[in-house]
């Protein structure tokens, strides 16, 4: 689950990580008069799940109240296109208003899970602010990597070494930094995060350390033990994805026209690839799960068919634990429960596949049957055209 900047900063505050003084968050329809701003300038920041807001007009400074009102009015409701939004853009529904700080230095620091070494790892650079991807390309020697033991967290000596590598030598800043780095790792570990990033971590002209931005991604599989995170709004999923989540179907909406119902994530991925190979595009990724009973298949049909882009459905199910004849009965039953207005191609494979195909054939319903994954994908793609 991805958190927006101010939600990530709420976690920072809990862990004594210094952030810019916050005046508040304003949503569409609200205005700045609800905030008590004692000092200008302030920074107004679009709260969307994408980085690169600064360059795209999603971070603006206001020198007085009338400027702030104007900026907020223009920013709320705008579609922000950054290099991380994939050309599409995201609508700005909320803005964060915080104190504008005088920046002397910008540092990059993040904690990620390094799968190769199976441990959290700090990535840092004394040249923050800009995109870390560009830095990695242009000046890889400026990137520091430090693995962290998940049991002990960041050790004192590691925090000190990091401070030296980032050229933080001023005595009081040095202590502030080591405490900061240890707390950042604590946020990562305690919240089962996949990523905790601060870009930039700044040193102000008054020699204070402040986390000016936050990017936090919490592992979805851990949400059951982080009720505070689980209760935050889900900003990533579409309405259909949220609906699917509630009934425990793994569904992700895509841009194509072939609706897919598959059992198993691996087979679902292979199906998407094969549809592409056959010249089409999938409308979704959908894994009905191992059970694939009538109820789940009915629900899956309902979800797939709510997407108006779907011109044909491809059911691709492997009868391993469940036998094909039972799956076929499930498909027939489900198809009777749902008003299906588009052609349905079914590819069954596995135990009792013959019996399964017979059941589909004799059902009186118009299924197009396929003998292989390739055949199924070709048929579904052709039916979309
Ligand atoms: P993004 O990473 O999405 O571009 P940031 O929060 O990092 O957004 O902001 C972009 C830049 O704007 C920062 O690198 C910093 O220079 C400036 N900035 C952001 N917040 C503040 C602030 N509170 N005070 C002063 N400058 C800020
Ligand atoms: Mg940033």
CSV table of C-alpha atoms and ligand atoms in Angstrom, one decimal:
chain,number,residue,atom,x,y,z
A,1,UNK,CA,0.0,0.0,0.0
A,2,UNK,CA,1.4,3.4,-1.0
A,3,UNK,CA,1.0,6.3,1.3
A,4,UNK,CA,0.8,9.9,0.2
A,5,UNK,CA,3.4,12.3,1.5
A,6,UNK,CA,1.6,13.5,4.6
A,7,UNK,CA,0.6,10.0,5.7
A,8,UNK,CA,4.2,8.9,5.4
A,9,UNK,CA,5.2,12.0,7.4
A,10,UNK,CA,2.7,11.1,10.1
A,11,UNK,CA,4.7,7.9,10.6
A,12,UNK,CA,7.9,9.9,10.7
A,13,UNK,CA,6.5,12.2,13.4
A,14,UNK,CA,5.6,9.1,15.5
A,15,UNK,CA,9.2,8.0,15.2
A,16,UNK,CA,10.7,11.4,16.1
A,17,UNK,CA,11.9,12.1,12.6
A,18,UNK,CA,11.8,15.9,12.0
A,19,UNK,CA,9.5,17.1,9.3
A,20,UNK,CA,8.6,20.6,8.1
A,21,UNK,CA,6.1,22.4,10.3
A,22,UNK,CA,2.7,21.4,9.0
A,23,UNK,CA,-0.2,23.9,8.7
A,24,UNK,CA,-2.6,21.3,7.4
A,25,UNK,CA,-4.2,19.4,4.5
A,26,UNK,CA,-6.8,20.9,2.3
A,27,UNK,CA,-9.2,18.8,0.2
A,28,UNK,CA,-11.3,19.8,-2.8
A,29,UNK,CA,-14.0,22.1,-1.7
A,30,UNK,CA,-12.2,23.3,1.4
A,31,UNK,CA,-10.3,26.5,1.6
A,32,UNK,CA,-7.2,27.9,3.3
A,33,UNK,CA,-9.1,29.9,5.9
A,34,UNK,CA,-9.5,26.7,8.0
A,35,UNK,CA,-5.7,26.8,8.6
A,36,UNK,CA,-3.8,28.9,11.1
A,37,UNK,CA,-0.8,30.1,9.2
A,38,UNK,CA,1.4,32.2,11.4
A,39,UNK,CA,4.3,32.7,8.9
A,40,UNK,CA,4.8,33.0,5.2
A,41,UNK,CA,6.2,31.8,2.8
A,42,UNK,CA,4.5,28.4,2.8
A,43,UNK,CA,4.9,25.5,0.4
A,44,UNK,CA,1.8,23.9,-1.2
A,45,UNK,CA,2.2,20.3,-2.3
A,46,UNK,CA,-0.1,18.1,-4.4
A,47,UNK,CA,-0.8,14.9,-2.5
A,48,UNK,CA,-0.7,12.3,-5.2
A,49,UNK,CA,1.0,8.9,-5.4
A,50,UNK,CA,3.8,9.9,-7.7
A,51,UNK,CA,7.2,11.5,-7.3
A,52,UNK,CA,8.6,14.3,-9.6
A,53,UNK,CA,5.9,16.7,-8.4
A,54,UNK,CA,8.3,19.5,-8.0
A,55,UNK,CA,9.2,19.7,-11.7
A,56,UNK,CA,5.6,19.1,-12.8
A,57,UNK,CA,4.0,22.0,-10.9
A,58,UNK,CA,2.8,20.0,-7.9
A,59,UNK,CA,5.0,21.9,-5.4
A,60,UNK,CA,4.6,25.7,-5.2
A,61,UNK,CA,5.7,28.4,-2.8
A,62,UNK,CA,3.2,31.1,-1.7
A,63,UNK,CA,4.6,34.3,-0.2
A,64,UNK,CA,1.3,35.5,1.3
A,65,UNK,CA,-2.3,34.5,1.9
A,66,UNK,CA,-3.7,35.6,-1.5
A,67,UNK,CA,-1.0,33.8,-3.4
A,68,UNK,CA,-1.6,30.7,-1.3
A,69,UNK,CA,-5.4,30.9,-2.1
A,70,UNK,CA,-4.7,31.2,-5.8
A,71,UNK,CA,-2.2,28.3,-5.9
A,72,UNK,CA,-4.5,26.0,-3.9
A,73,UNK,CA,-7.5,26.9,-6.1
A,74,UNK,CA,-5.5,26.0,-9.2
A,75,UNK,CA,-3.8,22.9,-7.8
A,76,UNK,CA,-6.9,21.2,-6.4
A,77,UNK,CA,-8.7,19.4,-9.2
A,78,UNK,CA,-5.8,19.7,-11.6
A,79,UNK,CA,-4.4,16.6,-13.4
A,80,UNK,CA,-0.7,16.3,-12.5
A,81,UNK,CA,1.5,14.6,-15.0
A,82,UNK,CA,4.9,13.7,-13.7
A,83,UNK,CA,7.6,11.4,-15.1
A,84,UNK,CA,6.2,8.8,-12.7
A,85,UNK,CA,2.5,8.9,-13.8
A,86,UNK,CA,3.1,7.1,-17.1
A,87,UNK,CA,1.8,9.9,-19.3
A,88,UNK,CA,-1.6,9.7,-17.8
A,89,UNK,CA,-1.6,12.1,-14.9
A,90,UNK,CA,-3.4,11.9,-11.6
A,91,UNK,CA,-6.1,14.2,-10.3
A,92,UNK,CA,-5.1,16.3,-7.3
A,93,UNK,CA,-7.7,15.8,-4.5
A,94,UNK,CA,-5.7,17.1,-1.6
A,95,UNK,CA,-2.8,19.5,-0.9
A,96,UNK,CA,-0.4,19.7,2.0
A,97,UNK,CA,0.5,23.2,3.3
A,98,UNK,CA,3.7,23.4,5.2
A,99,UNK,CA,6.4,25.8,6.2
A,100,UNK,CA,8.9,26.8,3.5
A,101,UNK,CA,12.4,26.0,4.7
A,102,UNK,CA,15.7,27.6,3.7
A,103,UNK,CA,17.6,24.8,2.1
A,104,UNK,CA,21.4,24.6,2.3
A,105,UNK,CA,21.8,21.0,1.2
A,106,UNK,CA,19.6,18.2,-0.2
A,107,UNK,CA,20.4,14.6,0.6
A,108,UNK,CA,18.9,11.4,-0.7
A,109,UNK,CA,18.2,8.5,1.7
A,110,UNK,CA,15.9,5.5,1.5
A,111,UNK,CA,15.5,2.0,2.9
A,112,UNK,CA,14.5,-0.7,0.5
A,113,UNK,CA,14.3,-4.5,0.7
A,114,UNK,CA,17.2,-5.9,-1.2
A,115,UNK,CA,16.0,-9.3,-2.3
A,116,UNK,CA,19.4,-10.5,-3.5
A,117,UNK,CA,20.8,-10.4,0.0
A,118,UNK,CA,17.4,-10.8,1.8
A,119,UNK,CA,17.8,-7.8,4.0
A,120,UNK,CA,16.8,-4.2,4.3
A,121,UNK,CA,19.3,-1.9,2.7
A,122,UNK,CA,19.9,1.8,3.0
A,123,UNK,CA,20.6,3.7,-0.3
A,124,UNK,CA,21.9,7.2,0.2
A,125,UNK,CA,23.6,10.0,-1.6
A,126,UNK,CA,25.0,13.4,-0.6
A,127,UNK,CA,23.4,14.7,-3.8
A,128,UNK,CA,19.7,14.5,-3.1
A,129,UNK,CA,16.8,16.4,-4.6
A,130,UNK,CA,17.2,15.1,-8.2
A,131,UNK,CA,16.0,11.8,-9.4
A,132,UNK,CA,18.0,8.9,-7.9
A,133,UNK,CA,17.6,7.0,-11.2
A,134,UNK,CA,19.5,9.7,-13.0
A,135,UNK,CA,22.1,9.9,-10.3
A,136,UNK,CA,22.6,6.1,-10.5
A,137,UNK,CA,23.3,6.5,-14.2
A,138,UNK,CA,25.4,9.6,-14.2
A,139,UNK,CA,27.3,9.5,-10.9
A,140,UNK,CA,27.1,5.9,-9.5
A,141,UNK,CA,30.1,6.6,-7.3
A,142,UNK,CA,28.0,9.0,-5.2
A,143,UNK,CA,25.5,6.3,-4.1
A,144,UNK,CA,26.1,4.6,-0.8
A,145,UNK,CA,24.6,1.2,-0.1
A,146,UNK,CA,24.4,-0.2,3.4
A,147,UNK,CA,22.7,-3.5,4.3
A,148,UNK,CA,20.9,-3.5,7.7
A,149,UNK,CA,20.3,-6.5,9.9
A,150,UNK,CA,16.6,-6.9,10.3
A,151,UNK,CA,16.9,-8.1,14.0
A,152,UNK,CA,19.2,-5.3,15.3
A,153,UNK,CA,18.2,-2.5,13.1
A,154,UNK,CA,20.8,0.1,12.1
A,155,UNK,CA,23.8,-0.2,14.4
A,156,UNK,CA,25.4,3.0,15.9
A,157,UNK,CA,28.6,2.4,14.0
A,158,UNK,CA,26.7,2.0,10.8
A,159,UNK,CA,24.8,5.3,11.4
A,160,UNK,CA,28.1,7.1,12.0
A,161,UNK,CA,29.7,5.6,8.9
A,162,UNK,CA,26.7,6.8,6.9
A,163,UNK,CA,27.0,10.3,8.3
A,164,UNK,CA,30.7,10.4,7.2
A,165,UNK,CA,29.9,9.1,3.8
A,166,UNK,CA,27.3,11.8,3.4
A,167,UNK,CA,29.7,14.5,4.6
A,168,UNK,CA,27.7,15.3,7.6
A,169,UNK,CA,30.4,16.3,10.0
A,170,UNK,CA,29.0,19.2,12.0
A,171,UNK,CA,28.8,17.9,15.6
A,172,UNK,CA,25.2,18.6,16.4
A,173,UNK,CA,24.0,17.6,12.9
A,174,UNK,CA,26.0,14.4,13.1
A,175,UNK,CA,24.1,13.3,16.2
A,176,UNK,CA,20.8,14.4,14.7
A,177,UNK,CA,21.6,12.4,11.6
A,178,UNK,CA,22.5,9.2,13.3
A,179,UNK,CA,19.3,9.3,15.4
A,180,UNK,CA,17.3,10.1,12.2
A,181,UNK,CA,18.9,7.2,10.2
A,182,UNK,CA,18.2,4.7,13.0
A,183,UNK,CA,14.6,5.9,13.3
A,184,UNK,CA,14.1,5.7,9.5
A,185,UNK,CA,15.1,2.1,9.6
A,186,UNK,CA,12.7,1.5,12.5
A,187,UNK,CA,9.8,2.8,10.4
A,188,UNK,CA,10.8,0.5,7.7
A,189,UNK,CA,11.1,-2.6,9.9
A,190,UNK,CA,8.2,-1.9,12.2
A,191,UNK,CA,5.8,-1.2,9.4
A,192,UNK,CA,6.9,-4.1,7.2
A,193,UNK,CA,7.6,-1.6,4.4
A,194,UNK,CA,8.9,-2.3,0.9
A,195,UNK,CA,10.2,1.3,0.7
A,196,UNK,CA,10.8,4.3,2.9
A,197,UNK,CA,12.3,7.1,1.0
A,198,UNK,CA,13.2,10.7,2.0
A,199,UNK,CA,14.2,12.8,-1.0
A,200,UNK,CA,15.2,15.4,-0.1
A,201,UNK,CA,16.4,15.1,3.5
A,202,UNK,CA,17.6,18.7,3.9
A,203,UNK,CA,20.0,20.6,6.1
A,204,UNK,CA,18.6,24.1,6.6
A,205,UNK,CA,20.5,27.3,6.7
A,206,UNK,CA,19.9,27.2,10.5
A,207,UNK,CA,21.7,23.8,10.5
A,208,UNK,CA,18.6,21.7,11.2
A,209,UNK,CA,17.9,18.3,9.6
A,210,UNK,CA,14.4,18.0,8.1
A,211,UNK,CA,12.7,15.2,6.1
A,212,UNK,CA,11.1,17.4,3.4
A,213,UNK,CA,9.4,14.6,1.4
A,214,UNK,CA,8.3,11.1,2.2
A,215,UNK,CA,7.5,8.0,0.2
A,216,UNK,CA,6.3,5.0,2.1
A,217,UNK,CA,5.1,1.7,0.6
A,218,UNK,CA,3.8,-0.9,3.1
A,219,UNK,CA,3.7,-4.6,2.1
A,220,UNK,CA,0.0,-5.4,1.5
A,221,UNK,CA,0.5,-8.8,3.0
A,222,UNK,CA,1.3,-7.2,6.4
A,223,UNK,CA,-1.8,-4.9,6.6
A,224,UNK,CA,-3.6,-7.3,9.0
A,225,UNK,CA,-1.1,-6.3,11.7
A,226,UNK,CA,-1.1,-2.6,10.8
A,227,UNK,CA,-4.6,-1.5,11.4
A,228,UNK,CA,-3.6,2.2,11.3
A,229,UNK,CA,-2.3,1.8,7.7
A,230,UNK,CA,-5.1,-0.6,6.6
A,231,UNK,CA,-7.7,2.1,7.6
A,232,UNK,CA,-6.1,4.7,5.4
A,233,UNK,CA,-7.9,5.4,2.1
A,234,UNK,CA,-6.9,3.1,-0.8
A,235,UNK,CA,-5.8,5.6,-3.4
A,236,UNK,CA,-4.3,3.1,-5.8
A,237,UNK,CA,-7.2,0.9,-6.7
A,238,UNK,CA,-10.0,1.6,-9.1
A,239,UNK,CA,-13.6,1.1,-7.9
A,240,UNK,CA,-13.7,-2.3,-9.6
A,241,UNK,CA,-10.4,-3.3,-8.0
A,242,UNK,CA,-11.7,-2.3,-4.6
A,243,UNK,CA,-14.8,-4.4,-5.2
A,244,UNK,CA,-12.7,-7.4,-6.2
A,245,UNK,CA,-10.5,-7.0,-3.2
A,246,UNK,CA,-13.6,-7.2,-0.9
A,247,UNK,CA,-14.5,-10.6,-2.3
A,248,UNK,CA,-10.9,-11.8,-2.4
A,249,UNK,CA,-10.4,-12.0,-6.1
A,250,UNK,CA,-7.1,-10.8,-7.4
A,251,UNK,CA,-8.0,-8.3,-10.0
A,252,UNK,CA,-6.1,-5.6,-11.7
A,253,UNK,CA,-7.7,-3.5,-14.4
A,254,UNK,CA,-5.7,-3.0,-17.7
A,255,UNK,CA,-6.3,-1.1,-20.9
A,256,UNK,CA,-7.2,-3.9,-23.4
A,257,UNK,CA,-10.4,-5.6,-24.5
A,258,UNK,CA,-9.9,-9.3,-23.6
A,259,UNK,CA,-11.4,-10.0,-20.2
A,260,UNK,CA,-9.4,-12.8,-18.5
A,261,UNK,CA,-10.5,-15.3,-15.9
A,262,UNK,CA,-7.6,-17.5,-14.9
A,263,UNK,CA,-6.7,-19.7,-11.9
A,264,UNK,CA,-3.2,-19.0,-10.5
A,265,UNK,CA,-1.1,-15.9,-10.8
A,266,UNK,CA,1.5,-17.6,-13.0
A,267,UNK,CA,-1.0,-18.8,-15.5
A,268,UNK,CA,-2.7,-15.4,-15.5
A,269,UNK,CA,0.6,-13.7,-16.3
A,270,UNK,CA,1.3,-16.3,-19.1
A,271,UNK,CA,-2.2,-15.6,-20.4
A,272,UNK,CA,-1.6,-11.9,-20.7
A,273,UNK,CA,1.7,-12.5,-22.5
A,274,UNK,CA,0.0,-14.9,-25.0
A,275,UNK,CA,-2.9,-12.5,-25.7
A,276,UNK,CA,-0.3,-9.9,-26.5
A,277,UNK,CA,1.5,-12.3,-28.8
A,278,UNK,CA,-1.8,-13.1,-30.5
A,279,UNK,CA,-2.1,-9.4,-31.3
A,280,UNK,CA,-4.5,-8.3,-28.6
A,281,UNK,CA,-4.5,-6.7,-25.2
A,282,UNK,CA,-6.0,-8.0,-21.9
A,283,UNK,CA,-8.6,-5.9,-20.1
A,284,UNK,CA,-7.5,-7.2,-16.8
A,285,UNK,CA,-5.4,-9.6,-14.8
A,286,UNK,CA,-7.7,-11.8,-12.8
A,287,UNK,CA,-6.7,-14.8,-10.6
A,288,UNK,CA,-9.8,-16.6,-9.3
A,289,UNK,CA,-7.7,-18.6,-6.9
A,290,UNK,CA,-7.2,-22.3,-6.4
A,291,UNK,CA,-10.8,-23.0,-5.3
A,292,UNK,CA,-12.5,-21.7,-8.5
A,293,UNK,CA,-16.0,-22.7,-7.2
A,294,UNK,CA,-19.3,-21.5,-8.7
A,295,UNK,CA,-19.4,-18.5,-6.4
A,296,UNK,CA,-15.9,-17.3,-7.2
A,297,UNK,CA,-16.4,-17.9,-10.9
A,298,UNK,CA,-19.8,-16.0,-10.8
A,299,UNK,CA,-18.2,-13.1,-8.9
A,300,UNK,CA,-15.3,-13.1,-11.4
A,301,UNK,CA,-17.6,-12.9,-14.4
A,302,UNK,CA,-19.5,-10.1,-12.7
A,303,UNK,CA,-16.4,-8.1,-12.1
A,304,UNK,CA,-15.0,-8.7,-15.6
A,305,UNK,CA,-18.2,-7.7,-17.3
A,306,UNK,CA,-18.6,-4.5,-15.4
A,307,UNK,CA,-15.7,-3.2,-17.4
A,308,UNK,CA,-17.1,-1.6,-20.6
A,309,UNK,CA,-13.9,-2.2,-22.5
A,310,UNK,CA,-14.4,-6.0,-22.4
A,311,UNK,CA,-15.4,-7.3,-25.9
A,312,UNK,CA,-14.7,-11.0,-25.2
A,313,UNK,CA,-13.9,-13.1,-22.2
A,314,UNK,CA,-11.2,-15.8,-22.1
A,315,UNK,CA,-11.6,-18.3,-19.3
A,316,UNK,CA,-8.3,-20.2,-19.0
A,317,UNK,CA,-8.4,-22.7,-16.1
A,318,UNK,CA,-6.1,-25.5,-15.3
A,319,UNK,CA,-7.8,-28.4,-13.4
A,320,UNK,CA,-5.2,-29.5,-11.0
A,321,UNK,CA,-6.6,-29.6,-7.5
A,322,UNK,CA,-10.1,-29.0,-8.9
A,323,UNK,CA,-11.1,-31.4,-11.7
A,324,UNK,CA,-12.1,-30.0,-15.1
A,325,UNK,CA,-15.6,-31.5,-15.0
A,326,UNK,CA,-16.3,-29.7,-11.7
A,327,UNK,CA,-14.9,-26.5,-13.1
A,328,UNK,CA,-17.0,-26.8,-16.2
A,329,UNK,CA,-20.1,-27.3,-14.1
A,330,UNK,CA,-19.1,-24.1,-12.2
A,331,UNK,CA,-18.6,-22.1,-15.4
A,332,UNK,CA,-22.0,-23.3,-16.7
A,333,UNK,CA,-23.7,-22.5,-13.4
A,334,UNK,CA,-22.0,-19.1,-13.2
A,335,UNK,CA,-22.9,-18.2,-16.8
A,336,UNK,CA,-26.5,-18.8,-16.0
A,337,UNK,CA,-26.3,-16.4,-13.0
A,338,UNK,CA,-24.8,-13.6,-15.0
A,339,UNK,CA,-26.1,-11.8,-18.0
A,340,UNK,CA,-23.2,-12.3,-20.4
A,341,UNK,CA,-23.5,-10.2,-23.5
A,342,UNK,CA,-20.0,-10.8,-25.0
A,343,UNK,CA,-18.5,-14.0,-26.5
A,344,UNK,CA,-16.8,-16.4,-24.0
A,345,UNK,CA,-13.8,-18.6,-25.0
A,346,UNK,CA,-13.0,-21.4,-22.6
A,347,UNK,CA,-9.8,-23.3,-22.4
A,348,UNK,CA,-9.7,-26.1,-20.0
A,349,UNK,CA,-6.8,-28.3,-19.3
A,350,UNK,CA,-5.9,-31.0,-16.7
A,351,UNK,CA,-7.7,-33.8,-15.0
A,352,UNK,CA,-11.0,-34.9,-16.6
A,353,UNK,CA,-10.6,-32.4,-19.3
A,354,UNK,CA,-12.7,-34.5,-21.8
A,355,UNK,CA,-15.6,-34.7,-19.4
A,356,UNK,CA,-15.3,-31.0,-18.7
A,357,UNK,CA,-15.4,-30.1,-22.4
A,358,UNK,CA,-18.5,-32.3,-22.9
A,359,UNK,CA,-20.3,-30.5,-20.1
A,360,UNK,CA,-19.6,-27.1,-21.8
A,361,UNK,CA,-20.7,-28.5,-25.2
A,362,UNK,CA,-23.9,-29.9,-23.9
A,363,UNK,CA,-24.8,-26.9,-21.7
A,364,UNK,CA,-26.8,-25.1,-24.4
A,365,UNK,CA,-24.7,-22.0,-23.7
A,366,UNK,CA,-22.6,-20.4,-26.4
A,367,UNK,CA,-19.1,-21.1,-25.3
A,368,UNK,CA,-16.3,-21.1,-27.8
A,369,UNK,CA,-13.9,-23.9,-26.8
A,370,UNK,CA,-10.2,-23.8,-27.3
A,371,UNK,CA,-7.7,-26.7,-27.4
A,372,UNK,CA,-4.6,-24.8,-26.2
A,373,UNK,CA,-3.6,-21.5,-24.6
A,374,UNK,CA,-2.5,-20.3,-28.0
A,375,UNK,CA,-5.8,-21.3,-29.6
A,376,UNK,CA,-7.8,-19.7,-26.8
A,377,UNK,CA,-5.9,-16.4,-27.0
A,378,UNK,CA,-6.2,-16.3,-30.8
A,379,UNK,CA,-9.9,-16.9,-30.7
A,380,UNK,CA,-10.5,-14.3,-27.9
A,381,UNK,CA,-8.4,-11.7,-29.8
A,382,UNK,CA,-10.3,-12.4,-33.0
A,383,UNK,CA,-13.7,-12.1,-31.3
A,384,UNK,CA,-12.7,-8.6,-30.0
A,385,UNK,CA,-12.1,-7.3,-33.5
B,1,LIG,P1,8.8,15.5,-5.5
B,1,LIG,O1,9.8,14.6,-5.0
B,1,LIG,O2,7.5,14.9,-5.8
B,1,LIG,O3,9.3,16.4,-6.6
B,1,LIG,P2,9.3,17.1,-3.0
B,1,LIG,O4,8.5,17.0,-1.8
B,1,LIG,O5,10.6,16.4,-3.0
B,1,LIG,O6,8.4,16.5,-4.2
B,1,LIG,O7,9.5,18.6,-3.4
B,1,LIG,C1,10.3,19.0,-4.6
B,1,LIG,C2,11.3,20.0,-4.2
B,1,LIG,O8,10.6,21.2,-3.6
B,1,LIG,C3,12.2,19.6,-3.1
B,1,LIG,O9,13.4,19.0,-3.6
B,1,LIG,C4,12.6,20.9,-2.4
B,1,LIG,O10,13.6,21.6,-3.1
B,1,LIG,C5,11.3,21.7,-2.6
B,1,LIG,N1,10.5,21.7,-1.3
B,1,LIG,C6,9.6,20.8,-1.0
B,1,LIG,N2,9.0,21.0,0.2
B,1,LIG,C7,9.6,22.1,0.7
B,1,LIG,C8,9.5,22.9,1.9
B,1,LIG,N3,8.7,22.6,2.9
B,1,LIG,N4,10.3,24.0,2.0
B,1,LIG,C9,11.1,24.3,1.0
B,1,LIG,N5,11.3,23.6,-0.1
B,1,LIG,C10,10.5,22.6,-0.3
B,2,LIG,MG1,11.0,14.3,-3.4
